[in-house]
Coordinates of C-alpha atoms in Angstrom, one line a residue:
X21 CA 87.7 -30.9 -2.0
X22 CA 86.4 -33.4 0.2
X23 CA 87.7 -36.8 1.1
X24 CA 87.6 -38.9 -2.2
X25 CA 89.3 -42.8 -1.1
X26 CA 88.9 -44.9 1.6
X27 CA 91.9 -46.9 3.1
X28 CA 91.5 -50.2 5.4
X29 CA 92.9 -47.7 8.7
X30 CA 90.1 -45.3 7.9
X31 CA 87.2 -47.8 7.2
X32 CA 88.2 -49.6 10.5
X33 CA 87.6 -46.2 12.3
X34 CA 84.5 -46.1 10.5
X35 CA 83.2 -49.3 11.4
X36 CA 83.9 -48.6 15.5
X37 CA 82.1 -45.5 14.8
X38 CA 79.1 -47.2 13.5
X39 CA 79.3 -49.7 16.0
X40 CA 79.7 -46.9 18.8
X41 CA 76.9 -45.2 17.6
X42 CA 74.3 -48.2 17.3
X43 CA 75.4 -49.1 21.4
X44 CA 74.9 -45.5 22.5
X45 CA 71.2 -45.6 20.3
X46 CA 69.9 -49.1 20.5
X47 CA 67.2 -48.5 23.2
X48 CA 65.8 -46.3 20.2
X49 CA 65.8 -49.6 18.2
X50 CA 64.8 -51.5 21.0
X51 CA 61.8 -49.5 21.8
X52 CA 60.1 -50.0 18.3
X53 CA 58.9 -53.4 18.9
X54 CA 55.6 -53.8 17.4
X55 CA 53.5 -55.1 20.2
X56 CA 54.4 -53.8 23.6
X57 CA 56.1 -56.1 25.2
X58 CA 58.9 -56.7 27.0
X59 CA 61.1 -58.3 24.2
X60 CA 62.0 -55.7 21.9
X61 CA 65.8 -56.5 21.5
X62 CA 66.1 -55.5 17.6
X63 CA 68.8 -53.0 18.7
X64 CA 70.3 -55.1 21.5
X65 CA 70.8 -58.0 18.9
X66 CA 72.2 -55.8 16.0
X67 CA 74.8 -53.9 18.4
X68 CA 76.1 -57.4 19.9
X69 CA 76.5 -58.5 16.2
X70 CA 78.3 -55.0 15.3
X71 CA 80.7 -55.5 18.4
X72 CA 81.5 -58.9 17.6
X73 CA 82.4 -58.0 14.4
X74 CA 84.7 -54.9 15.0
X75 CA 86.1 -56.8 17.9
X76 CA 88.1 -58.8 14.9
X77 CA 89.3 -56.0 13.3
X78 CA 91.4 -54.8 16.6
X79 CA 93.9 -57.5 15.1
X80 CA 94.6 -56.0 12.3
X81 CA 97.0 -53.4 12.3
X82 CA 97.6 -51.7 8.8
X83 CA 95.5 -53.9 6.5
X84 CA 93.2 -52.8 3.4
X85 CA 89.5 -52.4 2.6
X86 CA 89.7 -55.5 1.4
X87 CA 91.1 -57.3 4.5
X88 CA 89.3 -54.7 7.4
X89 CA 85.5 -55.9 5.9
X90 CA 86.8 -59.5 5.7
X91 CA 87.6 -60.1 9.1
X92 CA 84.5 -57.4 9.9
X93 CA 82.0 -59.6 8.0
X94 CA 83.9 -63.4 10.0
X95 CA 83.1 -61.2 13.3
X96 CA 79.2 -60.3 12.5
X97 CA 78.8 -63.7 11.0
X98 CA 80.0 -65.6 14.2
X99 CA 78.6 -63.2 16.8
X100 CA 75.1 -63.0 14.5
X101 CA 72.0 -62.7 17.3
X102 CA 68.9 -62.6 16.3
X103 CA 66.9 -62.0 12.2
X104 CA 68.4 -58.6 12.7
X105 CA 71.8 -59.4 13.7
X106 CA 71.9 -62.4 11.1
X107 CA 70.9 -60.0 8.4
X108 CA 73.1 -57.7 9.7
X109 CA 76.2 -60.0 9.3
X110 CA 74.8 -60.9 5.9
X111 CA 75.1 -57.2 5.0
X112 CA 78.8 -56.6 6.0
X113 CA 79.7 -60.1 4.6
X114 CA 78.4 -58.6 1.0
X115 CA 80.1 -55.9 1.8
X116 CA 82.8 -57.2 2.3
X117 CA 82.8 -59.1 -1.2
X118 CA 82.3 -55.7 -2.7
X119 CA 85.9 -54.7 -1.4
X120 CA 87.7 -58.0 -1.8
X121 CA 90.9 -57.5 -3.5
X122 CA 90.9 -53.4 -3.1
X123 CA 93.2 -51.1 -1.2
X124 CA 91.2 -48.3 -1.0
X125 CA 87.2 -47.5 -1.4
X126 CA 86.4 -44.9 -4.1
X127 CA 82.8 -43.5 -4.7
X128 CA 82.0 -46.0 -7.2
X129 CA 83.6 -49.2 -5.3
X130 CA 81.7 -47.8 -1.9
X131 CA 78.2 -48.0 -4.6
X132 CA 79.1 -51.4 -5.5
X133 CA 79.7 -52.9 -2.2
X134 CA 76.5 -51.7 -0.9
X135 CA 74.6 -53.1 -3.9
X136 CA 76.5 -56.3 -2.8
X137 CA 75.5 -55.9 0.6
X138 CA 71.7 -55.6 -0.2
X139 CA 72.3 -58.5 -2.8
X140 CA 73.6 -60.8 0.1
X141 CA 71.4 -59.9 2.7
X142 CA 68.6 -60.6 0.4
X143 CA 69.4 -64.2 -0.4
X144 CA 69.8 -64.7 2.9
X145 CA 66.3 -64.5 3.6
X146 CA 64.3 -67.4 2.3
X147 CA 61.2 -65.2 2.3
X148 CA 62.1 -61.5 1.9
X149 CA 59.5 -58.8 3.4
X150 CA 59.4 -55.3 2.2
X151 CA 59.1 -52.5 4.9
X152 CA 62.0 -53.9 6.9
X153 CA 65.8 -53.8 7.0
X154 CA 66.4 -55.1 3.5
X155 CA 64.0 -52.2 1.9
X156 CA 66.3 -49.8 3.7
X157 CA 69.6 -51.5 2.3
X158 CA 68.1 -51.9 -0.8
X159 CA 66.9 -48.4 -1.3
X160 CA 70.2 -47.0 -0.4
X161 CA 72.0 -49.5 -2.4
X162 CA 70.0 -48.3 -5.4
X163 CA 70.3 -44.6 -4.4
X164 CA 74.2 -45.2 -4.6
X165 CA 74.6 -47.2 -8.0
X166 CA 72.4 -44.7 -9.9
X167 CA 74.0 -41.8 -8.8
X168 CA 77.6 -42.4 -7.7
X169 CA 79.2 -40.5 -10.7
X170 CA 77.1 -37.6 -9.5
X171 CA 79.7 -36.9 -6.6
X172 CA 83.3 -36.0 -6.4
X173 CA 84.0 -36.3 -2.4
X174 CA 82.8 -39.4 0.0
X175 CA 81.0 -37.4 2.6
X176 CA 78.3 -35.3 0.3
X177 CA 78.1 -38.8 -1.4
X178 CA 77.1 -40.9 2.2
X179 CA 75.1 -38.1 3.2
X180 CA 72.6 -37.9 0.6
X181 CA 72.9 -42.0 0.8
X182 CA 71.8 -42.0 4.5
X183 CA 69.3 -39.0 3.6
X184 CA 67.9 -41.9 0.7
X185 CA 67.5 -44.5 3.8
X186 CA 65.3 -41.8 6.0
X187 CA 63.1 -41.5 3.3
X188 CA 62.9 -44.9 2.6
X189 CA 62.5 -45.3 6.5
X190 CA 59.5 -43.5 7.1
X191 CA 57.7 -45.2 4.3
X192 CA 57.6 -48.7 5.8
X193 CA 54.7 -48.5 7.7
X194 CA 53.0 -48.1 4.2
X195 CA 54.8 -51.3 3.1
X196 CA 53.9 -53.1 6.5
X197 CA 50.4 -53.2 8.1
X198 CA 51.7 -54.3 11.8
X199 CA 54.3 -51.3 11.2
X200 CA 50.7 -48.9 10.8
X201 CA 48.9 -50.5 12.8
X202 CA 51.7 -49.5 15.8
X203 CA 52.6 -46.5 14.8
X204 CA 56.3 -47.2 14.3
X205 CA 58.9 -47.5 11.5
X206 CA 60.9 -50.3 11.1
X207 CA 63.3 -51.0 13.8
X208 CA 66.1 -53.2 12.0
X209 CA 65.8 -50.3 9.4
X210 CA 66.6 -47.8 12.0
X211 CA 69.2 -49.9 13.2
X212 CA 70.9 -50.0 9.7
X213 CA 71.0 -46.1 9.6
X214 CA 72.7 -46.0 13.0
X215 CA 75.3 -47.6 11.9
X216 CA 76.2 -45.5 8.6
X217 CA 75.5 -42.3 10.4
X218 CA 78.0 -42.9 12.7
X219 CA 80.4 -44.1 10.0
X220 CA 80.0 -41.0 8.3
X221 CA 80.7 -39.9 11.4
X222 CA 84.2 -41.0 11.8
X223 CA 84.6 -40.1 8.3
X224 CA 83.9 -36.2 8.9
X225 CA 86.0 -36.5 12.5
X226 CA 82.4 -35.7 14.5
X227 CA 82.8 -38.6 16.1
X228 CA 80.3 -39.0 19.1
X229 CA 81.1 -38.3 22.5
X230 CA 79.5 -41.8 23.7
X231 CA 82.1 -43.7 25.2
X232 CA 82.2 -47.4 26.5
X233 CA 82.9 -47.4 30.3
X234 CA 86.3 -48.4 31.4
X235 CA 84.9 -51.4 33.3
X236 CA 85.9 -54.2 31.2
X237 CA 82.4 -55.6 29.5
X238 CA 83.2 -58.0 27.3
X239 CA 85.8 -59.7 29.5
X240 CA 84.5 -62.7 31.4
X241 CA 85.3 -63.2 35.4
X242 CA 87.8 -66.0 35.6
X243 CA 86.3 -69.4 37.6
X244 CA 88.4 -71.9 38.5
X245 CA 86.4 -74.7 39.6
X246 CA 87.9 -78.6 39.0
X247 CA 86.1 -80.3 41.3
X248 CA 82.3 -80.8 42.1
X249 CA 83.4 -80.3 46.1
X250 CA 83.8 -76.6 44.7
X251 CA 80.9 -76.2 43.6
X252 CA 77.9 -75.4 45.8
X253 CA 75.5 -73.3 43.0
X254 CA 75.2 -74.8 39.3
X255 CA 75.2 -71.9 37.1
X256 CA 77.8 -69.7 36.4
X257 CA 75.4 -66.7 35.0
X258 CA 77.2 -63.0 33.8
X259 CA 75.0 -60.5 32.3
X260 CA 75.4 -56.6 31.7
X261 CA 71.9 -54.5 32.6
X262 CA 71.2 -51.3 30.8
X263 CA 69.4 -49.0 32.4
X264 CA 69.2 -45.7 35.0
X265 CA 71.2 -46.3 38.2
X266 CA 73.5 -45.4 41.0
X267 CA 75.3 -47.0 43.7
X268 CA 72.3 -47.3 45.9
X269 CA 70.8 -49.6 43.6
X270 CA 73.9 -51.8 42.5
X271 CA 74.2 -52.4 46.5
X272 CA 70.7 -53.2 46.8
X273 CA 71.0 -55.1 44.3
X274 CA 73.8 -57.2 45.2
X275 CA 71.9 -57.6 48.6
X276 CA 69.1 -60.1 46.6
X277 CA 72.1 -61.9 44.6
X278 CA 73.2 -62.8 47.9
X279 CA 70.1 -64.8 48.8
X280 CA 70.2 -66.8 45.5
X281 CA 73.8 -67.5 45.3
X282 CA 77.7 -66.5 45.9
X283 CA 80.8 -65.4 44.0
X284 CA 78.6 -62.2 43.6
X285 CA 80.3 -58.9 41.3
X286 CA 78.3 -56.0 40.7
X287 CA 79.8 -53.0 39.4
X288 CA 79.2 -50.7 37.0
X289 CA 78.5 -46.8 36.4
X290 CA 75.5 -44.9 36.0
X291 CA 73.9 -46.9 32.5
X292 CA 75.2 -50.6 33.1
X293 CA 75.8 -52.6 35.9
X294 CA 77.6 -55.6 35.1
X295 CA 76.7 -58.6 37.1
X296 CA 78.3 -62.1 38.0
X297 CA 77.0 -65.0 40.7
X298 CA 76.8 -68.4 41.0
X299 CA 73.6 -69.6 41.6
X300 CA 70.6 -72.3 40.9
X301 CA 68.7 -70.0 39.5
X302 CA 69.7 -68.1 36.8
X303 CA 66.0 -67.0 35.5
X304 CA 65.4 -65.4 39.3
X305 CA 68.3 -63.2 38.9
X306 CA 67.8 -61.7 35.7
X307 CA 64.1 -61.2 36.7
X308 CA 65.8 -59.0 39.5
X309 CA 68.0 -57.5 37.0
X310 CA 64.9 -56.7 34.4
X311 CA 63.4 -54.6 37.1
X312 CA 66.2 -52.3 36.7
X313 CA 66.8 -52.3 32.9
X314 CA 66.9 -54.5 29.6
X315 CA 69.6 -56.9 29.7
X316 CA 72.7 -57.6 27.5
X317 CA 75.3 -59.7 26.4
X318 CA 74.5 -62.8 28.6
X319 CA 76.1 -65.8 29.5
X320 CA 75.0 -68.4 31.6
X321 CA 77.2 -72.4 32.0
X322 CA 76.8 -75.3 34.1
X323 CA 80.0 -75.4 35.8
X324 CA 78.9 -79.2 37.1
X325 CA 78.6 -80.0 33.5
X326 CA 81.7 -78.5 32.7
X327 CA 83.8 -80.1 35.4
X328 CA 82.0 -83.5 34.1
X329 CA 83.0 -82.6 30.3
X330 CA 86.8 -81.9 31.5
X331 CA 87.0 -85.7 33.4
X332 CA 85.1 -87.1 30.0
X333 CA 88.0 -85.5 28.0
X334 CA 90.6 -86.0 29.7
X335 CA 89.7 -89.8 29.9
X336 CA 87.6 -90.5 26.7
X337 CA 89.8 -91.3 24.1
X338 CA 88.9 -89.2 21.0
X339 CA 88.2 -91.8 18.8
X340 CA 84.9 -93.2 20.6
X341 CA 82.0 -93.8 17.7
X342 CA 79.8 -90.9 17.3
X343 CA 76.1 -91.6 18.1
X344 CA 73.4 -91.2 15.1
X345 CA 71.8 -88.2 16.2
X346 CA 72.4 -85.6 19.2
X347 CA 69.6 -82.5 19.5
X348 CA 69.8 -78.9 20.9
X349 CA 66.7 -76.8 22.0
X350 CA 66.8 -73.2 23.0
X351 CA 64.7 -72.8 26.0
X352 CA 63.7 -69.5 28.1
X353 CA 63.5 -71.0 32.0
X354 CA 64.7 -73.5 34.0
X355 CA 61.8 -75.6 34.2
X356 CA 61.6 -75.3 30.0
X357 CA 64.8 -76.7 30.4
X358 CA 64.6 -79.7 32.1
X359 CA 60.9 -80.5 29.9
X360 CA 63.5 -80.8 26.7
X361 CA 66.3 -82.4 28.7
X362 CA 63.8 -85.0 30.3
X363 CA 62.5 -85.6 26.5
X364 CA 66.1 -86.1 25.6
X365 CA 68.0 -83.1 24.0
X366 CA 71.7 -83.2 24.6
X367 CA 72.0 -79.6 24.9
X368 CA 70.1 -77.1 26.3
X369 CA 71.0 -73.2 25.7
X370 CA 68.9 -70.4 28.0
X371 CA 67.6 -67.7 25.8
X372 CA 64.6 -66.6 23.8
X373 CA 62.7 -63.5 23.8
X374 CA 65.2 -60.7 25.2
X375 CA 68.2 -63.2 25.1
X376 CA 68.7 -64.5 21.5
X377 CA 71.7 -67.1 21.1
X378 CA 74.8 -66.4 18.7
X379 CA 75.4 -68.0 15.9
X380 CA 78.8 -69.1 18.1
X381 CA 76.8 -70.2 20.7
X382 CA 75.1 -72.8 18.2
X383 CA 78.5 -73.9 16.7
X384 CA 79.9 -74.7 20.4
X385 CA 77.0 -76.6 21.3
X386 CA 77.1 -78.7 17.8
X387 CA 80.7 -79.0 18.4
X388 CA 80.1 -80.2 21.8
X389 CA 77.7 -83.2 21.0
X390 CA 80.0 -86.4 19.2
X391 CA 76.7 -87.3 17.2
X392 CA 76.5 -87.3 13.2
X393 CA 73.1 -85.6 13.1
X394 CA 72.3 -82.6 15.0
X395 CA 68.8 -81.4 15.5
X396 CA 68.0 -77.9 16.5
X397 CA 64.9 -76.4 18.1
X398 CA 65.3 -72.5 17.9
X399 CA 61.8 -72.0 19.4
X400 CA 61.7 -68.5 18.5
X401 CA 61.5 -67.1 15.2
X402 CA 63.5 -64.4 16.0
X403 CA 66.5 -67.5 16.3
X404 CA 65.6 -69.5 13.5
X405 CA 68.3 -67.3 11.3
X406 CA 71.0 -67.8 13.5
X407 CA 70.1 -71.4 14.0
X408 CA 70.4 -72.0 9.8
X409 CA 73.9 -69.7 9.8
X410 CA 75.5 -72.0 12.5
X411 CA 74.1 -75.0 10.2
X412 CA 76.0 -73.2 6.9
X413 CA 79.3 -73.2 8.8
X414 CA 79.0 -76.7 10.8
X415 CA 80.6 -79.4 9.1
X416 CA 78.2 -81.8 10.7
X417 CA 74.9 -82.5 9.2
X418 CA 73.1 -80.1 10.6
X419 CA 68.5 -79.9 10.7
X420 CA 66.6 -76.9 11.8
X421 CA 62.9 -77.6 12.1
X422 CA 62.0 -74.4 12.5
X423 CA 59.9 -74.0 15.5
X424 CA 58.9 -70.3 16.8
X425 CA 57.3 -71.7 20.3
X426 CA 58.6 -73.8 23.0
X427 CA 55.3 -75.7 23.0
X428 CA 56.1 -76.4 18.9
X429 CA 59.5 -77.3 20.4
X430 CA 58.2 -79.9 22.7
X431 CA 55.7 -81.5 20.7
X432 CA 58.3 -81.2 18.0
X433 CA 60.7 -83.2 19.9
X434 CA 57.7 -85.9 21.2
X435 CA 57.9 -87.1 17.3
X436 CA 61.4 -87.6 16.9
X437 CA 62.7 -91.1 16.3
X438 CA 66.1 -91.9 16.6
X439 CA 65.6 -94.8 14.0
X440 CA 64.4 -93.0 11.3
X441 CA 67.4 -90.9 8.7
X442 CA 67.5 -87.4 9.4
X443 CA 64.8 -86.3 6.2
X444 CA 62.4 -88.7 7.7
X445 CA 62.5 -87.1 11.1
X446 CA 62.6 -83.3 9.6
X447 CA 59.1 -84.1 8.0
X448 CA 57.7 -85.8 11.2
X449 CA 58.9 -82.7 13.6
X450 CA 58.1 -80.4 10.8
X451 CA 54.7 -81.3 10.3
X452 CA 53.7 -82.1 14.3
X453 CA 55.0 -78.7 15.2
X454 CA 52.4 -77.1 12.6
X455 CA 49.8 -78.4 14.4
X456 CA 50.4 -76.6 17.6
X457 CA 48.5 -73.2 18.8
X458 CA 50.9 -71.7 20.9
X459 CA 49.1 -68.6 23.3
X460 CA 51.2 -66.2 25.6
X461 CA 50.5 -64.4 28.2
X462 CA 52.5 -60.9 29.5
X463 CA 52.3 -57.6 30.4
X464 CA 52.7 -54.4 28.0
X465 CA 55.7 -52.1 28.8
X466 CA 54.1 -48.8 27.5
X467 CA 50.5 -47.4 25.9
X468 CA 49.6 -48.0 22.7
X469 CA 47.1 -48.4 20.4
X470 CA 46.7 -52.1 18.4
X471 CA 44.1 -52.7 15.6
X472 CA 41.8 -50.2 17.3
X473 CA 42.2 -51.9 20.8
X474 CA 43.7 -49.8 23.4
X475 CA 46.2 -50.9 25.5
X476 CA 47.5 -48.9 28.8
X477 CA 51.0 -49.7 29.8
X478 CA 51.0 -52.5 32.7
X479 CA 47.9 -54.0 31.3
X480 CA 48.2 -58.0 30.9
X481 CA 47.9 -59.3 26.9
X482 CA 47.2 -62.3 25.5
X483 CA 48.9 -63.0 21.8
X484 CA 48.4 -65.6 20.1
X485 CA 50.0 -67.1 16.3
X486 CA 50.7 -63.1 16.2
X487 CA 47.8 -61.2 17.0
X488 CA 47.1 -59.6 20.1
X489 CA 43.9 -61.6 21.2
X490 CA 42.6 -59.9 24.7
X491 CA 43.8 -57.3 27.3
X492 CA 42.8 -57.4 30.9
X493 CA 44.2 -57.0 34.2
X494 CA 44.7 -60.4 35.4
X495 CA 46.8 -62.8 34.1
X496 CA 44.7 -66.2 35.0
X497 CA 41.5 -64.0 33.2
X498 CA 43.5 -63.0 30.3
X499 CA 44.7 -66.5 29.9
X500 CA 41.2 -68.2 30.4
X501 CA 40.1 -65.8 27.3
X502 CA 43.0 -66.1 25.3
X503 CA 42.0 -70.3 25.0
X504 CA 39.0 -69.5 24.3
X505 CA 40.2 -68.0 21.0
X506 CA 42.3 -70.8 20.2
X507 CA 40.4 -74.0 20.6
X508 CA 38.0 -75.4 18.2
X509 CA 36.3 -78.4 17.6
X510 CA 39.4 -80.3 16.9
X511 CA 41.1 -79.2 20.1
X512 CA 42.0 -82.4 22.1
X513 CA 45.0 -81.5 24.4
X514 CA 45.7 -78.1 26.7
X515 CA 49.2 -77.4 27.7
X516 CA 50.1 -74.8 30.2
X517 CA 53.6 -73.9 31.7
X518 CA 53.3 -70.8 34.3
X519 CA 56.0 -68.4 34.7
X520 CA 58.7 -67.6 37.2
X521 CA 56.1 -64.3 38.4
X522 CA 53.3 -67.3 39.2
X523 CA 52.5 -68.8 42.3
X524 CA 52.3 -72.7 42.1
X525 CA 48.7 -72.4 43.6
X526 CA 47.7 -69.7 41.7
X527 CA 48.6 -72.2 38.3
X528 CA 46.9 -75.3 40.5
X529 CA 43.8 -73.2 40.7
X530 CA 43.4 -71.9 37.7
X531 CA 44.4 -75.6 35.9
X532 CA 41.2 -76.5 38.0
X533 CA 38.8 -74.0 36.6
X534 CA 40.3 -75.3 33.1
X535 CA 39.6 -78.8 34.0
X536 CA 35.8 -78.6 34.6
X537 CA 35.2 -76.3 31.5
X538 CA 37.0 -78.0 29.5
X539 CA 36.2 -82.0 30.6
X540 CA 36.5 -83.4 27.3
X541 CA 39.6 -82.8 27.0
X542 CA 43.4 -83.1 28.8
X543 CA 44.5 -80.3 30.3
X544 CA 48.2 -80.7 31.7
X545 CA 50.1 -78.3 33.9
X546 CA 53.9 -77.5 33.8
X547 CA 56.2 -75.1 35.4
X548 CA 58.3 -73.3 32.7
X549 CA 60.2 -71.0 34.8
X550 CA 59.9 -68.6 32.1
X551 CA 60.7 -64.5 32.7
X552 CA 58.4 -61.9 31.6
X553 CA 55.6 -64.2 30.3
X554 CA 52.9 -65.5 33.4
X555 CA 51.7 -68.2 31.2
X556 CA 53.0 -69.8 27.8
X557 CA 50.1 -72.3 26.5
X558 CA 49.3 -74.3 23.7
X559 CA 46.5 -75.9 22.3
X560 CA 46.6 -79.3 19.9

């Protein structure tokens, strides 16, 4: 007979497992993101999450089921990135209410925490879609509940559990038309079985022979700057890239770091390189990094700031009067970034598409601000989850106007009025944000086929409001026809912000074109700085 119970040292072996095992596959995840672009970080996000939240558990030393998922689900809730990773935390926090108050996990406790799990993850969502991560949970949760008295030892039980969530897997492309239409299966889905397989795993001793390299990942390099004398670049930027390499390529590497900053590390084995510079422009180096791989697990300050922030504390007494309202944008380029500083957001964090923000990342930020209000711009709606979490936790009055584009962002933050109370404002930005048509323009990373429109890896794609709209080989051609998809009769204003991979002229020129075909209306140019897309546009 099989193993029957679960104790808390067992389920925290479990949980490395599963975390272990979703690192070593989460390219796999990565790699089913419906269009084919260069954003697919489904399986990036959810590993960060899982490694945040077994990183808690190392502090517990003989503690029970009920106190290894409670400081697992604190973990995943904290270090949430992205809809994945914020379902993901929701999951192991129902989970972990499923366990409270037990020792040990029998069959039928194990059935009720993953009903609890799916429960949870399910409210989390204000709009649930089947075909996705939650059908999985759910389908396995079920699987478990109805037949949990079937099975007298925890491994032939979990098998047939993770055997229910295969099944389940391969049927979401008939619950999802994009799914189909790509020819892929969910990836958060895949994700989720990851994680149990290698928990079941541990459970059965075949632990995978993936192992973290000794290089210490997670821990950051020490700066000590106090003084702006010390500083000569802003932005202290650390990032980890995941990908093919050897030492030829970390020293070539390090040879192009030199010419955009100092204080240069890069080390690193054969499938990371971790990286660390000082320099003025972040964006540029991890466009050199993205040639190499997909990055992870990135962190990028303004040490200026921070030495300013130190000299405010240190002589600000703490009981100066907050101000009404203080706003943070999430922004994917330096030029993005100083559009929303200019139009007056206190904060600033780098990230979007391949770089979602933590829920921690949000709370620091609101913690940062001394305001009563704080306003958030995801500008992704991949960050809109994690933006609500950190709003759940804050004690501050917290508003998320749930913008999914940087131009929605902007125009978003145009109508704010530091006058109005905070409901007032939310239905201003709200509702100005809904009238923008947000285009983009990138490249695709492998071939595919979309709604009967082929598409050869390298090609350039426009997308716009979440279609694929036009494929060509230049970006200023793509671009032109992707506008002409998007403006109508009503259209009265052209926005475009060009990308770190476009030359100034090659914007100026094209803005020309734009100009005489478009005379009767304003057609404004901006340099967004952004990686992997040439152009971001919108149309209002």
């Amino acid at each position: 007979m099989g193993i029957q119970t679960i104790d808390g040292a067992l389920l925290k072996k479990m949980l490395k497992e599963a975390a272990l095992n979703l690192d070593a596959n989460k390219k796999t995840v990565d790699d089913l993101n419906v269009f084919p672009v260069p954003d697919g970080d489904t399986g990036t996000n959810m590993s960060l999450t899982m490694q945040y939240a077994v990183r808690e558990i190392d502090n517990i030393a003989d503690g029970t089921v009920s106190e290894v998922s409670a400081s697992t689900s604190s973990g995943a809730l904290m270090g949430a990135r992205g809809n994945s990773g914020v379902i993901l935390s929701q999951l192991l926090r129902g989970f972990a209410k499923g366990c409270k108050g037990l020792k040990e996990l029998d069959i039928q406790n194990a059935a009720q925490a993953l009903q609890y799990a799916s429960d949870m993850a399910y409210k989390a969502v204000m709009k649930p879609t089947e075909g996705t991560i939650l059908t999985v949970a759910r389908g396995m949760a079920e699987f478990a509940m109805s037949n949990n008295e079937s099975y007298i030892d925890m491994e032939s039980f979990l098998t047939d559990v993770i055997k229910e969530g295969k099944i389940i897997l391969d049927k979401t492309p008939d619950m999802l038309k994009v799914l189909k239409d790509a020819g892929v299966v969910d990836a958060g889905g895949m994700g989720l079985l990851f994680i149990m397989e290698g928990a079941l795993n541990a459970l059965t001793g075949k632990e995978s022979t993936y192992q973290q390299p000794e290089i210490e990942w997670d821990k950051p390099v020490e700066d000590r700057i106090e003084s702006y004398e010390n500083i000569t670049f802003g932005y202290c930027t650390e990032f980890i890239i995941i990908g093919n390499n050897d030492e030829t390529v970390r020293d070539q590497l390090a040879v192009k770091f030199n010419k955009l900053g100092d204080s240069i590390i890069v080390v690193g084995d054969e499938e990371k390189i971790k990286v660390h510079l000082h320099t003025d422009n972040p964006d540029k180096a991890m466009g050199l990094a993205l040639e190499i791989g997909s990055l992870t697990r990135i962190k990028i300050e303004n040490m200026r700031e921070q030495v300013q922030n130190r000299t405010v504390e240190k002589t600000t007494a703490k009981s100066v009067k907050p101000k009404k309202y203080g706003v943070i944008a999430v922004a994917s380029g330096e030029g993005m970034k100083r559009i929303f500083e200019d139009l007056g957001a206190d904060e600033v964090i780098l990230g979007g598409q391949t770089m979602n923000p933590s829920t921690q990342a949000f709370i620091e930020k609101i913690d940062h601000i001394n305001a009563e209000n704080i306003i958030i711009l995801p500008n992704n709606s991949n960050i809109i989850l994690a933006a609500n979490q950190s709003k759940q936790i804050s004690k501050k009055n917290v508003v998320v106007i749930p913008t999914k584009t940087i131009p929605q962002g902007i125009t978003a933050l145009l109508e704010f009025n530091p006058e109005l109370q905070p409901q007032d404002n939310q239905d201003l930005m709200e509702e100005a944000a809904g009238e923008v048509k947000t285009g983009q323009v990138t490249f695709a990373v492998r071939d595919t086929s979309f709604k009967g429109r082929d598409i050869k890896k390298g090609d350039i794609i426009g997308i716009s409001e979440g279609e694929i709209v036009c494929v060509g080989n230049n970006p200023e051609e793509v671009c032109d026809e992707l506008l002409k998809s998007m403006i109508d009769e009503y259209s009265e204003l052209i926005s475009v912000y060009y990308g770190e991979d476009v030359k100034k002229e090659s914007a100026e020129d094209f803005i020309s074109s734009l100009e005489s075909s478009y005379d009767q209306m304003d057609v404004e140019l901006h340099w967004g700085g952004q990686p992997l897309y040439y152009y971001v546009i919108s149309v209002e």
